[in-house]
Amino acid sequence: EVYLEERLGELDLRSDSDVPYVPPPTDSTPEILKRALSGLSARWKNWWIRGILTLAMISGFFLIIYLGSFMLMLLVLSIQVKCYHEIITIGYRVYHSYDLPWFRSLSWYFLLCVNYFFYGETVADYFATFVQRREQLQFLIRYHRFISFALYLIGFCMFVLSLVKKHYRLQFYMFAWTHVTLLITVTQSHLVIQNLFEGMIWFLVPISSVICNDITAYIFGFFFGRTPLIKLSPKKTWEGFIGGFFSTVVFGFIFSYFLAQHQYFVCPEEYNSETNRFVTECEPSELFQMKKYSLPPLLQAVLGWEAVNMYPFQMHSIALSTFASLIGPFGGFFASGFKRAFKIKDFADTIPGHGGIMDRFDCQYLMATFVHVYITSFIRGPNPSKLLKQLLVLQPEQQLNVYKALKSHLIEKGILQPSLRG
């Protein structure tokens, strides 16, 4: 019996050793662009294609910003699904060649389960008053985590039932592939939406900084690049990396100045259950109120100014821009290593000259995690509005106990008089 197990193990190793080649995506450049740029060299043709499509994407992004936060959330969800599809498709090409069941179906099922969990948590946190008015939703929110876990267990059991002899190791590889892909795409996109609820400026500045760094690093590298930066991405140069860094910090500082002047961008997103709309009206916090800062003696001598007026958020924008330009690119290097492992140039051919959606957002996911950690570590304090929503969900007896405890605390602090009737 032991010998039989050893033989099966050898067969398992031998069956998984030859992972098939993944064919590269085809060129999806529109014919009209191909004809218009046919007289250019390949280098300049790629420059123009990337430039035109970049301007088109930026224009579309500004249009969605104008349409409001809900459309931005839908955009994030759409990008998440497309990125997940591109990564899973690579795995499916490998997996399908062995004629093994259920990989793609289970992958999409797990995507639905994880999105149900994360977006359910968001609904419970930010739409409490809306949920309170609907009994059906109250049940789903009350048992949300149990339902999410039960749904995941169904997928887990289905995976176990799909296991096929001689291919166990490959199947567990693909199971891990699915879960890592979920971690990269769904978890990070959830953090992007969490950042958006803190105020649109926490969404726009980080994303724009990554876009700016990507564009300026490409421009500096294209015209001045001579020194290779990293072997994983041969086209990346030190000149582009350094030029992108300084350009991004300057851009983030200036862009933050303009955004910080408008409530629409700085106020936290809150759902108004009476109007069924998101509202962005508030008294801007100290981060978005102009302050006077004294300059160091060296800068005073150079600029001739003793002090400058600026928003405190602009100082935070320097930290965000620095991460976007120095650490953010490592998300791209990670993706380059992944693509090299499967001998492909791009994740897909969705955007001509750029590759797939994942090729454009590989750095954004890393940035989303940093911004969320940055906000929770250095910015976020107690949220009275969120706390009030949680109190309104409590039972009347619980609300009364909270009231009595709060009243006693305020009396002890001397804020209320003991004779005050409540």
Tab-separated table of N, CA and C in Angstrom, residues 8 30 50 64 90 129 200 207 226 297 302:
chain	number	residue	atom	x	y	z
A	8	LEU	N	1.890	6.570	-7.059
A	8	LEU	CA	0.924	7.610	-7.425
A	8	LEU	C	1.538	8.990	-7.302
A	30	PRO	N	-6.907	49.389	-33.602
A	30	PRO	CA	-7.874	49.651	-34.687
A	30	PRO	C	-7.170	49.878	-36.020
A	50	ARG	N	-0.012	54.673	-27.753
A	50	ARG	CA	-0.125	54.794	-26.300
A	50	ARG	C	-0.628	56.187	-25.903
A	64	ILE	N	-16.371	60.227	-15.654
A	64	ILE	CA	-16.936	59.410	-14.576
A	64	ILE	C	-16.843	60.154	-13.244
A	90	ILE	N	-5.377	33.218	-17.962
A	90	ILE	CA	-4.048	32.631	-18.136
A	90	ILE	C	-3.999	31.261	-17.466
A	129	THR	N	-28.686	53.159	8.131
A	129	THR	CA	-30.048	53.700	8.246
A	129	THR	C	-30.948	53.195	7.121
A	200	MET	N	-13.311	62.054	-1.791
A	200	MET	CA	-12.843	61.751	-3.138
A	200	MET	C	-11.381	62.120	-3.352
A	207	ILE	N	-4.535	57.780	-7.193
A	207	ILE	CA	-4.686	57.203	-8.532
A	207	ILE	C	-4.035	58.099	-9.582
A	226	ARG	N	18.859	55.791	-20.868
A	226	ARG	CA	20.082	55.127	-21.314
A	226	ARG	C	20.488	53.983	-20.376
A	297	PRO	N	15.573	78.156	6.963
A	297	PRO	CA	16.460	79.267	6.562
A	297	PRO	C	17.033	79.118	5.155
A	302	VAL	N	16.948	81.066	-0.607
A	302	VAL	CA	16.809	80.771	-2.034
A	302	VAL	C	15.590	81.468	-2.629
